[in-house]
Amino acid sequence: LLDSTNIVTPKVSVITNVTIDHQAYCGDTVEEIARHKAGIIKSKVPVVTAAQDTPLNVIEDVAKKQHAKLYVFNKDFGIDSRSAVT
C-alpha cells in the first residue's frame, strides 16, 4: 500500500466507508478499492470500520488473514447522540 497511513505500526487501524470516489488512486472497482484500503490492516492490530456490503466482505477477509480483531460500526458498536437541554 503506497499510502502515508502505512508508515507506522498502529495501535488500531480505521477504515471509513469505501466508495468509488477513490477510483483515481486505489482501483477501478469498489472491491479493488477496499482491498487497497485494507492494506493498512496489520497482524493482530484491531480494525474499526464503517464499511458495508462488498467492501466489508473484503475487509473481513483481510482482517481474518491478519488475525486482526474487527469492529464494525452499527454492528459491534454505535453512537448514541443526545442533545443537551439548558
XYZ file of C-alpha atoms in Angstrom:
86
model
C 0.000 0.000 0.000
C 1.502 3.294 -1.096
C -0.129 5.475 1.492
C 1.155 7.748 4.251
C -1.127 5.913 6.709
C 1.027 2.813 6.272
C 4.391 4.094 7.568
C 3.881 3.403 11.294
C 2.742 0.409 13.311
C -0.680 1.449 14.632
C -2.461 0.604 17.880
C -5.680 0.411 15.843
C -6.495 0.756 12.140
C -9.564 2.654 10.921
C -11.180 2.260 7.507
C -14.130 4.554 6.813
C -16.743 3.989 4.119
C -15.251 2.661 0.896
C -16.753 4.193 -2.233
C -15.947 4.507 -5.920
C -14.773 8.127 -5.440
C -11.324 6.702 -4.542
C -11.072 5.225 -8.049
C -8.321 7.532 -9.317
C -5.844 6.254 -6.715
C -6.965 2.855 -5.455
C -8.587 0.782 -8.214
C -11.399 0.572 -10.732
C -13.985 -1.263 -8.619
C -15.241 -0.915 -5.066
C -13.723 -4.335 -4.332
C -10.275 -3.244 -5.598
C -10.520 -0.019 -3.600
C -11.483 -1.948 -0.451
C -8.553 -4.341 -0.919
C -6.219 -1.357 -1.341
C -7.589 0.332 1.787
C -7.376 -2.958 3.723
C -3.625 -2.831 3.123
C -3.329 -0.853 6.355
C -4.514 -3.870 8.381
C -1.596 -5.259 10.374
C -1.181 -8.603 12.080
C -3.042 -8.702 15.412
C -3.862 -4.955 15.301
C -7.590 -4.195 15.844
C -9.540 -2.720 12.927
C -12.533 -0.382 13.096
C -14.672 0.177 10.014
C -17.957 1.631 8.844
C -17.712 -0.207 5.520
C -20.715 -2.156 4.245
C -21.542 -4.818 1.674
C -18.708 -5.829 -0.695
C -16.071 -3.590 0.920
C -16.920 -5.062 4.323
C -16.532 -8.587 2.944
C -13.051 -7.708 1.678
C -12.060 -6.076 4.975
C -13.393 -9.070 6.944
C -11.307 -11.406 4.775
C -8.095 -9.416 5.210
C -8.674 -8.958 8.962
C -9.188 -12.700 9.372
C -5.980 -13.485 7.464
C -4.084 -10.970 9.627
C -5.651 -12.268 12.879
C -6.860 -8.708 13.485
C -9.996 -8.216 15.612
C -12.601 -6.396 13.522
C -15.121 -3.913 14.961
C -17.908 -2.864 12.586
C -19.867 0.358 13.168
C -23.586 -0.254 13.831
C -22.875 -3.938 14.408
C -20.288 -4.096 17.187
C -20.689 -0.528 18.428
C -22.630 2.636 17.698
C -23.080 6.225 18.717
C -25.848 7.426 20.980
C -26.264 11.151 20.484
C -28.438 13.211 22.757
C -28.878 16.937 22.742
C -28.203 18.860 25.922
C -31.100 20.721 27.470
C -30.247 24.055 29.077
